[in-house]
CSV table of C-alpha atoms and ligand atoms in Angstrom, one decimal:
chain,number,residue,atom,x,y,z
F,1386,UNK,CA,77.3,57.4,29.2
F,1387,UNK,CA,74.4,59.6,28.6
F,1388,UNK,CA,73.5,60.4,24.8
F,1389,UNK,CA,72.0,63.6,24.5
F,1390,UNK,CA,69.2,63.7,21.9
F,1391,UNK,CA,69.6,66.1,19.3
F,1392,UNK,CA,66.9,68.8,19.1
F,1393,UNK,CA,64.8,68.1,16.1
F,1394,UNK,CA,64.1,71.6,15.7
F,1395,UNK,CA,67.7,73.1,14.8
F,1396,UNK,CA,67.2,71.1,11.6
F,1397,UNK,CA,66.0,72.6,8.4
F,1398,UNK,CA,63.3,71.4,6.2
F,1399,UNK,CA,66.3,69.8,3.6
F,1400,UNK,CA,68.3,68.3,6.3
F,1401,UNK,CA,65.1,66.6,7.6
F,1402,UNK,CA,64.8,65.1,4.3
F,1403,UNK,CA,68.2,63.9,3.6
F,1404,UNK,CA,67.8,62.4,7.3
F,1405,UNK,CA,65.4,60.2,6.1
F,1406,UNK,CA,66.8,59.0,3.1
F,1407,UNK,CA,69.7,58.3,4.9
F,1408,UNK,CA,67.9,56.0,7.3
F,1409,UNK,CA,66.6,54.3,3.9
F,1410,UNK,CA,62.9,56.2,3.7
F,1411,UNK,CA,61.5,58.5,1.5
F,1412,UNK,CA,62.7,62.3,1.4
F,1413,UNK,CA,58.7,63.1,1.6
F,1414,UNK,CA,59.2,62.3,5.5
F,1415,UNK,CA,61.2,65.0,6.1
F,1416,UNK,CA,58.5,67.4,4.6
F,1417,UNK,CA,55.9,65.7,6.8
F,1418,UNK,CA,57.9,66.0,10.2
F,1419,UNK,CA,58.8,69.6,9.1
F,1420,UNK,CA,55.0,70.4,8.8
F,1421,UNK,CA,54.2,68.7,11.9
F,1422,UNK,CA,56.8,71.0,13.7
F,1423,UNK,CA,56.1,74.0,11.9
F,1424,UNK,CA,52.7,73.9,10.6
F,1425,UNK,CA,51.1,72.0,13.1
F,1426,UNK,CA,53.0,72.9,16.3
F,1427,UNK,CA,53.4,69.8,17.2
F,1428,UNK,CA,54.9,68.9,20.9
F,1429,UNK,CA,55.4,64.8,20.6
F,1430,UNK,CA,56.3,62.8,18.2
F,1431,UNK,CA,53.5,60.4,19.1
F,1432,UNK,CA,51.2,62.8,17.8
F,1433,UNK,CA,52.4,62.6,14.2
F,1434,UNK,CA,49.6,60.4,12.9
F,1435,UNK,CA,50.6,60.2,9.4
F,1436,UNK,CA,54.2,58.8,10.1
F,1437,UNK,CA,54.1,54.9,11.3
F,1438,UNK,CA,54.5,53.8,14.6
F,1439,UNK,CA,58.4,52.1,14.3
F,1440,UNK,CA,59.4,55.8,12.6
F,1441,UNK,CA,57.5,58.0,15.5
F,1442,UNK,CA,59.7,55.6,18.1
F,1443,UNK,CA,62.9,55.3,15.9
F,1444,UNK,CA,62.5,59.6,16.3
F,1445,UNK,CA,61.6,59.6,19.8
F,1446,UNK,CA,65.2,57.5,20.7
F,1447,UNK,CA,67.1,59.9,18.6
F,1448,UNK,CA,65.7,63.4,19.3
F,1449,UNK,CA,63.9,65.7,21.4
F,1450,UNK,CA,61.1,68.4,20.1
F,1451,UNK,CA,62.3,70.9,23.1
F,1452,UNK,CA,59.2,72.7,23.5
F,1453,UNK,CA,57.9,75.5,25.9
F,1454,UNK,CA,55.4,75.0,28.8
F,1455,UNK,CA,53.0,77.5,29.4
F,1456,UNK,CA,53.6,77.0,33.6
F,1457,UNK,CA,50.9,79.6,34.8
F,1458,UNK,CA,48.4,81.8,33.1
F,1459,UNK,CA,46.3,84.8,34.4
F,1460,UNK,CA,43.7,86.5,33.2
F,1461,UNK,CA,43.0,89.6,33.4
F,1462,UNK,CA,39.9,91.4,33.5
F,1463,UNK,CA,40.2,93.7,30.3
F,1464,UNK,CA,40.6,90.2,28.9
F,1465,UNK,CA,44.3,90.2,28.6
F,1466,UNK,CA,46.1,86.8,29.3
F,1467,UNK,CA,49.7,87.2,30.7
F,1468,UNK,CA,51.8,83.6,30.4
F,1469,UNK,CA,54.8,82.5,32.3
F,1470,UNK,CA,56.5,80.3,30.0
F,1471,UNK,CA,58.5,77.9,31.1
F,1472,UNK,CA,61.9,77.0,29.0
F,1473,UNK,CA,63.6,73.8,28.6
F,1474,UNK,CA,66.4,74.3,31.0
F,1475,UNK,CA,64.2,75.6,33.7
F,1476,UNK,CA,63.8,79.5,32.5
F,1477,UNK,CA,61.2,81.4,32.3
F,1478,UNK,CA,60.1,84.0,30.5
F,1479,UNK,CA,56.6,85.9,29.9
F,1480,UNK,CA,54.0,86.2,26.7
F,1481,UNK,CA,50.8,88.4,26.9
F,1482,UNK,CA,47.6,88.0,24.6
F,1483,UNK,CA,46.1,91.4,24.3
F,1484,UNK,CA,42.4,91.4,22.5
F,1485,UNK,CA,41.0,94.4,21.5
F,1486,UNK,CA,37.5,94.5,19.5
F,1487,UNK,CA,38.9,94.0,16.0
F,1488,UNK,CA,42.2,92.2,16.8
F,1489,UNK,CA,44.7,89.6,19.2
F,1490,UNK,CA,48.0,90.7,19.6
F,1491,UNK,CA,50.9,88.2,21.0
F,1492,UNK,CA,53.7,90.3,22.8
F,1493,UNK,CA,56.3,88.3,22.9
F,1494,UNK,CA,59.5,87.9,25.1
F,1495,UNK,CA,63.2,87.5,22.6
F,1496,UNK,CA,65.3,87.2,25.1
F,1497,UNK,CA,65.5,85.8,28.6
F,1498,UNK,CA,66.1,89.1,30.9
F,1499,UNK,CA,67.4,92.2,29.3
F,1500,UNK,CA,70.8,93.5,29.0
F,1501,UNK,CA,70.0,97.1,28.2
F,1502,UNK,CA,69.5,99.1,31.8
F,1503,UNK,CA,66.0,101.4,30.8
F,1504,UNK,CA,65.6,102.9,34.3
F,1505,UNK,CA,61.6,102.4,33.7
F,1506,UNK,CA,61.1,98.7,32.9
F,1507,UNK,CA,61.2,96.3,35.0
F,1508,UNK,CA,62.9,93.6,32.9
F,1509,UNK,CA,65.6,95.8,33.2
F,1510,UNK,CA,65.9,94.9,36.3
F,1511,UNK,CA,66.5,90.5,35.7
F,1512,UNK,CA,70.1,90.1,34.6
F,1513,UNK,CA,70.2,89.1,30.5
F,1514,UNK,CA,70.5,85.2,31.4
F,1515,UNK,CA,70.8,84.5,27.3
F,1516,UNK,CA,69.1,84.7,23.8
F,1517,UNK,CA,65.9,82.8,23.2
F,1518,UNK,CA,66.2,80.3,20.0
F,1519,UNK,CA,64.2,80.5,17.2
F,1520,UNK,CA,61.7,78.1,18.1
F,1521,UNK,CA,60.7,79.3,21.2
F,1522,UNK,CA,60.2,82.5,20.2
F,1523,UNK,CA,58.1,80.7,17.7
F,1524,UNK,CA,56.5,78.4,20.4
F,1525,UNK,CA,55.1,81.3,22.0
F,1526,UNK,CA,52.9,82.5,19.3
F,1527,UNK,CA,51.7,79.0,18.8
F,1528,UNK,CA,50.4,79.0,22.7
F,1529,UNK,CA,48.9,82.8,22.4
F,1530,UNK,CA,47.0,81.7,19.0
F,1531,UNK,CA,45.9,78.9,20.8
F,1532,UNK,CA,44.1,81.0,23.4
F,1533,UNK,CA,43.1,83.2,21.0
F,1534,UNK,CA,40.9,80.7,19.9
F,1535,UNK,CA,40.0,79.0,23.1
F,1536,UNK,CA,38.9,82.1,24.5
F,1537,UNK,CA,38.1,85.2,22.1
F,1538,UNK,CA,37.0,82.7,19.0
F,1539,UNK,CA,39.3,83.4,16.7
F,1540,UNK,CA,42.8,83.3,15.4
F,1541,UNK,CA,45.6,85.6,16.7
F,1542,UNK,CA,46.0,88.8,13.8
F,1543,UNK,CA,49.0,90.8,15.0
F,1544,UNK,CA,52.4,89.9,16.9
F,1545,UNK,CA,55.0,92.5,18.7
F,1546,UNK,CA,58.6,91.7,19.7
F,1547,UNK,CA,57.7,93.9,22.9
F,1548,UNK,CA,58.0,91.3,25.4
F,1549,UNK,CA,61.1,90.3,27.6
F,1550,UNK,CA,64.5,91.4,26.1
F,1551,UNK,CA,65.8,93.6,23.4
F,1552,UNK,CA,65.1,91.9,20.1
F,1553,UNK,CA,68.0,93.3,17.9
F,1554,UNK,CA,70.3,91.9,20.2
F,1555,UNK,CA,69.4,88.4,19.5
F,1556,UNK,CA,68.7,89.5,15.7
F,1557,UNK,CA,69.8,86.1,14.3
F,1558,UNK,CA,67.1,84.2,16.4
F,1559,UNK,CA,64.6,86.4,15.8
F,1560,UNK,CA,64.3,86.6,12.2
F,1561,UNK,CA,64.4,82.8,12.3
F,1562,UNK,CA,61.3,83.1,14.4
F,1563,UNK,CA,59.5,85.1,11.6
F,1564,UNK,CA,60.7,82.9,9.0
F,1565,UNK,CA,58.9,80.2,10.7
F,1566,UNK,CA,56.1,82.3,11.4
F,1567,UNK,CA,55.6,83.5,8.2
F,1568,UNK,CA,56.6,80.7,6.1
F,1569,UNK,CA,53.5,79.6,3.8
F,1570,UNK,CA,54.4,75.7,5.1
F,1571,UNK,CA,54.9,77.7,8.7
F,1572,UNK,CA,52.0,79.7,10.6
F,1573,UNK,CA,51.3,81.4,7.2
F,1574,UNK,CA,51.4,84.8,9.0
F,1575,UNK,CA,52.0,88.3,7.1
F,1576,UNK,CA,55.0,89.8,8.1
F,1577,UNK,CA,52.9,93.4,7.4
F,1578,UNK,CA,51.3,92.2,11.1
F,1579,UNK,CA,54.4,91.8,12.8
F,1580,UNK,CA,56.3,94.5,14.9
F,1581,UNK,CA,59.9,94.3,16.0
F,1582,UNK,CA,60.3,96.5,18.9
F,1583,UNK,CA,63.9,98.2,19.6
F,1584,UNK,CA,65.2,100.4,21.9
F,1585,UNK,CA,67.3,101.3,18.8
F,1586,UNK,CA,70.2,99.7,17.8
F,1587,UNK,CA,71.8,101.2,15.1
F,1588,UNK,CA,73.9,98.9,13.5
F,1589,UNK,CA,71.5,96.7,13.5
F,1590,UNK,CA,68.3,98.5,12.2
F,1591,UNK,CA,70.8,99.4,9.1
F,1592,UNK,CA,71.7,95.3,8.8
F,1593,UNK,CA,67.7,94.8,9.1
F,1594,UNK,CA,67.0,97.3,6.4
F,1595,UNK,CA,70.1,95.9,4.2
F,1596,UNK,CA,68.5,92.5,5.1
F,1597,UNK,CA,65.0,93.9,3.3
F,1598,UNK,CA,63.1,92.7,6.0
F,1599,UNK,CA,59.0,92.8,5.6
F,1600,UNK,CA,58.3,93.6,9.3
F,1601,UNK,CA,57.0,96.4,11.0
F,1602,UNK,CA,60.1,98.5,13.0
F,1603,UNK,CA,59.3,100.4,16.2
F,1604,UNK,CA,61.4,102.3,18.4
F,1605,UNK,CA,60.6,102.8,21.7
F,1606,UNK,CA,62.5,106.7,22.0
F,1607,UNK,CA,61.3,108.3,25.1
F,1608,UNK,CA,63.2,111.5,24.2
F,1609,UNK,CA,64.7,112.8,21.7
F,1610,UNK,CA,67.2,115.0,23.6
F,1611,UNK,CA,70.1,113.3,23.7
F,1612,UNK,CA,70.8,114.2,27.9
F,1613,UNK,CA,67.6,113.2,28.6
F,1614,UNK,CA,67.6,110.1,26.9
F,1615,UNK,CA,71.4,108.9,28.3
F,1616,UNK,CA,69.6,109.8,32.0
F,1617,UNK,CA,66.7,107.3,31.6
F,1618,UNK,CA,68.3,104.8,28.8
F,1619,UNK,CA,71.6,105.2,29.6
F,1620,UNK,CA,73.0,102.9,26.6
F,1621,UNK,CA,72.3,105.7,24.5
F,1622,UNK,CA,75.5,107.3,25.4
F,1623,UNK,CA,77.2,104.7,23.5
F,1624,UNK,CA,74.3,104.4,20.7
F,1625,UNK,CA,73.6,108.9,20.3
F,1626,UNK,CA,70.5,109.9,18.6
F,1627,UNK,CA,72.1,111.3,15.6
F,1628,UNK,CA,73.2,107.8,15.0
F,1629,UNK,CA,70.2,106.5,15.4
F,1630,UNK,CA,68.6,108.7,13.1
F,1631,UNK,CA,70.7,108.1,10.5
F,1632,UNK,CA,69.8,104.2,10.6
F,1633,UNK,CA,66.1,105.2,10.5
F,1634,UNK,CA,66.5,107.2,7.8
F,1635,UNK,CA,68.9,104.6,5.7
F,1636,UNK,CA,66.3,102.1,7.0
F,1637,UNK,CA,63.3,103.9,5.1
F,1638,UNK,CA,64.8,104.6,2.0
F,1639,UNK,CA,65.6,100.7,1.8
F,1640,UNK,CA,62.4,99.6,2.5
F,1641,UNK,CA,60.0,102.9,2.7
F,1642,UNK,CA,58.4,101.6,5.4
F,1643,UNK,CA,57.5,104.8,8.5
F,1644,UNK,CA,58.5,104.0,11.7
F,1645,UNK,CA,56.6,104.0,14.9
F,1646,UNK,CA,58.2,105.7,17.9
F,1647,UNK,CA,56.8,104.8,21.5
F,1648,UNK,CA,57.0,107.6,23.7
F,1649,UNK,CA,55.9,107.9,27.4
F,1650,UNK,CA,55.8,111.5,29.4
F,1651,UNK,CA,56.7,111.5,32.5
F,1652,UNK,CA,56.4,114.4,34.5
F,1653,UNK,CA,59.5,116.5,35.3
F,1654,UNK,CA,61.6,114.6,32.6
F,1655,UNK,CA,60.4,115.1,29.2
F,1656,UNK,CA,57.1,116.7,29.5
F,1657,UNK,CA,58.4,120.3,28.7
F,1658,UNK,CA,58.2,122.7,24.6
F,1659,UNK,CA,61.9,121.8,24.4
F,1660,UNK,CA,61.0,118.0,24.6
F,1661,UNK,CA,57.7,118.0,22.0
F,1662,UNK,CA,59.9,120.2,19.7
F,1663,UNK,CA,62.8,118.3,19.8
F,1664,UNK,CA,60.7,115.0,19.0
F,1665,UNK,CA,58.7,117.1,16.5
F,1666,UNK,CA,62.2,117.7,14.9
F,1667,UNK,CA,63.2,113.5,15.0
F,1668,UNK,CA,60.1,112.8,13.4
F,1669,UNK,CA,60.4,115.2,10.5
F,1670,UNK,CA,63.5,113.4,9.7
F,1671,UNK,CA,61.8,110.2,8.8
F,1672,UNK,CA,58.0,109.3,7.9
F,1673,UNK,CA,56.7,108.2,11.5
F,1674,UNK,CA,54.5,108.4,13.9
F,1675,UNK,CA,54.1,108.6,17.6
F,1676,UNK,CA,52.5,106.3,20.1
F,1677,UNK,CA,52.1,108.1,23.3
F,1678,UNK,CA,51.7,104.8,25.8
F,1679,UNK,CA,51.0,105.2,29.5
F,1680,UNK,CA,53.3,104.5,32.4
F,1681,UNK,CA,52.7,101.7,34.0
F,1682,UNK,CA,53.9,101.8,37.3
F,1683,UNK,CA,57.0,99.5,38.9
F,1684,UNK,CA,57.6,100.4,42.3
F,1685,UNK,CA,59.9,103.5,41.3
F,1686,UNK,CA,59.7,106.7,43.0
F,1687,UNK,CA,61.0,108.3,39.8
F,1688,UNK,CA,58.6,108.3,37.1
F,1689,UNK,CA,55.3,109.7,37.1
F,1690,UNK,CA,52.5,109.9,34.5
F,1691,UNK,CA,52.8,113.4,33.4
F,1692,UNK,CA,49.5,115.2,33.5
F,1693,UNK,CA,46.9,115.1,31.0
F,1694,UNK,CA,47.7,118.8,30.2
F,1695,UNK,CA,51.4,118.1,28.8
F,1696,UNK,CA,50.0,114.6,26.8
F,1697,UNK,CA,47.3,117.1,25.0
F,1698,UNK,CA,50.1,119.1,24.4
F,1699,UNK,CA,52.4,117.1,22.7
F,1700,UNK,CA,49.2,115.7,20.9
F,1701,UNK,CA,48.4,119.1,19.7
F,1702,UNK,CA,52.1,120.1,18.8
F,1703,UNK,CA,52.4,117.0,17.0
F,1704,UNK,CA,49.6,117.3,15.0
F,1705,UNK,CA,49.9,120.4,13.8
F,1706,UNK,CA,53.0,119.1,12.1
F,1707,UNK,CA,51.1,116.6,10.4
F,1708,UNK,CA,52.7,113.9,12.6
F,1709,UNK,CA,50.1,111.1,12.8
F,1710,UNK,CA,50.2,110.4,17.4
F,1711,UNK,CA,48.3,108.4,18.6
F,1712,UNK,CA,47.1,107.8,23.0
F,1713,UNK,CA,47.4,104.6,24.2
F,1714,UNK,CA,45.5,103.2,26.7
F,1715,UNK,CA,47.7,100.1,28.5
F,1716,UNK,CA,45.9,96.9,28.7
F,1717,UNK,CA,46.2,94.2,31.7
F,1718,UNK,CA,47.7,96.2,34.0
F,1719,UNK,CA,46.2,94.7,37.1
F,1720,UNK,CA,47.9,91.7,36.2
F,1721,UNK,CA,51.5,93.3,35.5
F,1722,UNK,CA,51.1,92.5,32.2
F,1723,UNK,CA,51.3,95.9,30.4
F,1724,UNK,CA,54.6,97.2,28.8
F,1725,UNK,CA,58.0,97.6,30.9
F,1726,UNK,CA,56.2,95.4,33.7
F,1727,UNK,CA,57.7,92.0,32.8
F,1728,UNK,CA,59.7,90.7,35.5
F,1729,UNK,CA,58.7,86.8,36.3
F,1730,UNK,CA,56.8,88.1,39.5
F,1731,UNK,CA,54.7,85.2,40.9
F,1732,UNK,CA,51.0,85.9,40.6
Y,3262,LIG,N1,63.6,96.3,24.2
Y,3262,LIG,C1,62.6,96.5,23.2
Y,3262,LIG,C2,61.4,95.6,23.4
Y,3262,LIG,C3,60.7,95.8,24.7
Y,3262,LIG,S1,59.2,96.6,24.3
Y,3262,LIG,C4,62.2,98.0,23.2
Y,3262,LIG,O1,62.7,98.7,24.1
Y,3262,LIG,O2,61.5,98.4,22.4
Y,3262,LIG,C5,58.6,97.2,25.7
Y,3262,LIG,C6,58.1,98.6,25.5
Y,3262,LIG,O3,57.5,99.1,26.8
Y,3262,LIG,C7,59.1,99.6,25.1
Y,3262,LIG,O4,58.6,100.6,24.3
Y,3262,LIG,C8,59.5,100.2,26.5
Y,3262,LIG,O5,60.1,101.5,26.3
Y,3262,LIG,C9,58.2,100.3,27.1
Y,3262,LIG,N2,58.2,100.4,28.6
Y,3262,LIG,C10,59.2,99.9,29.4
Y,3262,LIG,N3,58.9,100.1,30.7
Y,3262,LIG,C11,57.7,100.7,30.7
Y,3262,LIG,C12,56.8,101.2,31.7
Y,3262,LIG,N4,57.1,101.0,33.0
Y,3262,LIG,N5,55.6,101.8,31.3
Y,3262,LIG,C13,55.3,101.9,30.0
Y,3262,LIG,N6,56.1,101.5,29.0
Y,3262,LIG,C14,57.3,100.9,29.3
């Protein structure tokens, strides 16, 4: 019979440490393998130079550190680096560095697919396979601050769930993540640089703001009419607007923390007065602001760019409500890197 291995991972720092004492050592072991797979990053137990040989090997025959491969990287020429990442059971999933002149951002992938059905992105188009576990959401960040270093001299500064999946679906994992990420015997990270990106999930924005969470929270809202919405996110029937605005709003006063909404305009579907004042009229319900983000094309006859004319409008409108918007340029496109064009395409 075939004994699986444990992974060494899905323990916390105290069981690690009554692990050892059990097997006769000192608890001070467990907080040396923790920092090794948490600090460190570690991939092999071999690697753990401060633990003797006989304890690496007794490890090695009882568990497994199931880490992520990076399988192919490209690079694109505004510098951004888009990674297929390959899981333990054969999965894959994507991760995209994207430098600018005062920053690196990880975009990271939560789940594996995405069961939400946005009619723009193309992850929406891979069936939700499952959740990713904590650690390799975490593993990803590792590998992106990696080539942060390797290739734009210095450490990653900023990380957004706006990768593969919908992150508030696989809530549970994801905090975990940022635990690890944050944690002063983790990555060390401040939360105040991390973004969770949903497409708005009520009940769950409310749990995050009950939780007192210290991320970022964006919402990617496209439209704040709620026909319009259901015809290009069509889980919003079942999730309205006015619900979602009530979470926002429950979620501010818990944390007082404004909201960022991402908002693309494509022409012939929200690029009209009733759309800007009806997203001028969401925003005034809850400190925000606006990200207008480009389309990035996937192979849709459906949505266009709008023109330039209706994104100076809606920056105009917006602004002379005092509504902070800013244009956003998308970054690695000719790799299909940029937002909504994850989809495990072969380079
Ligand atoms: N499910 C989460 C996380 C994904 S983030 C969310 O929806 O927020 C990916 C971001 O890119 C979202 O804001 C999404 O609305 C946006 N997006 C999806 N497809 C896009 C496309 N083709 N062009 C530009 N942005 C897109």
């Amino acid at each position: 019979m075939i004994k699986t291995k444990k992974d060494i991972r899905a323990l916390t720092r105290d069981e690690l440490r009554d692990y050892f004492v059990a097997q006769g050592e000192k608890a001070f072991r467990g907080n040396q393998v923790y920092g090794w797979l948490w600090s460190k990053g570690a991939h092999a137990f071999e690697d753990m130079t401060n633990l003797s040989k006989e304890t690496r090997s007794f490890l090695d025959e009882h568990f497994v550190i199931n880490h992520i491969k990076v399988d192919q990287m490209q690079r694109s020429n505004d510098g951004t680096i888009k990674n297929a990442v390959k899981l333990h059971d054969g999965l894959t999933v994507e991760s995209v560095l994207i430098p600018t002149s005062s920053r690196t951002t990880a975009c990271v992938s939560s789940q594996v697919g995405c069961s939400l059905n946005c009619k723009f992105c193309a992850t929406a188009r891979l069936k939700r396979m499952r959740n990713l576990n904590p650690d390799e959401i975490f593993d990803q960040v590792v590998a992106i601050d990696q080539q942060s270093r390797l290739y734009h001299n210095r450490p990653l500064s900023n990380i957004v769930f706006m990768g593969m999946g919908e992150p508030l679906m696989n809530y549970n994992n994801v905090v975990k993540s940022i635990e690890k990420i944050t944690a002063p015997d983790g990555l060390g990270m401040s939360p105040k640089r991390i973004t969770v990106s949903t497409s708005g999930v009520p009940k769950i924005i409310k749990k995050m703001a009950d939780d007192e969470v210290k991320f970022n929270l964006a919402v990617s809202l496209h439209s704040a009419l709620d026909d319009v919405r259901t015809d290009i996110m069509p889980f919003n029937e079942q999730m309205p607007l006015q619900e979602l605005k009530d979470a926002l709003q429950y979620w501010y006063v818990k944390t007082k923390k404004r909201i960022t909404y991402e908002y693309v305009v494509w022409r012939g579907i929200n690029d009209q007065d009733k759309d800007i004042e009806a997203l001028i009229d969401f925003c005034l319900a809850v400190p925000s602001k606006v990200n207008l983000i480009e389309y990035n094309p996937i192979d849709d006859g459906q949505f266009q760019q709008a023109d330039p004319e209706a994104i100076n409008r809606y920056v105009a409108k917006l602004e002379d409500h005092g509504i902070t918007v800013t244009v956003r340029r998308s970054r690695g496109k000719d790799i299909d890197a940029a937002c909504g064009q994850l989809a495990n395409k072969e380079a």
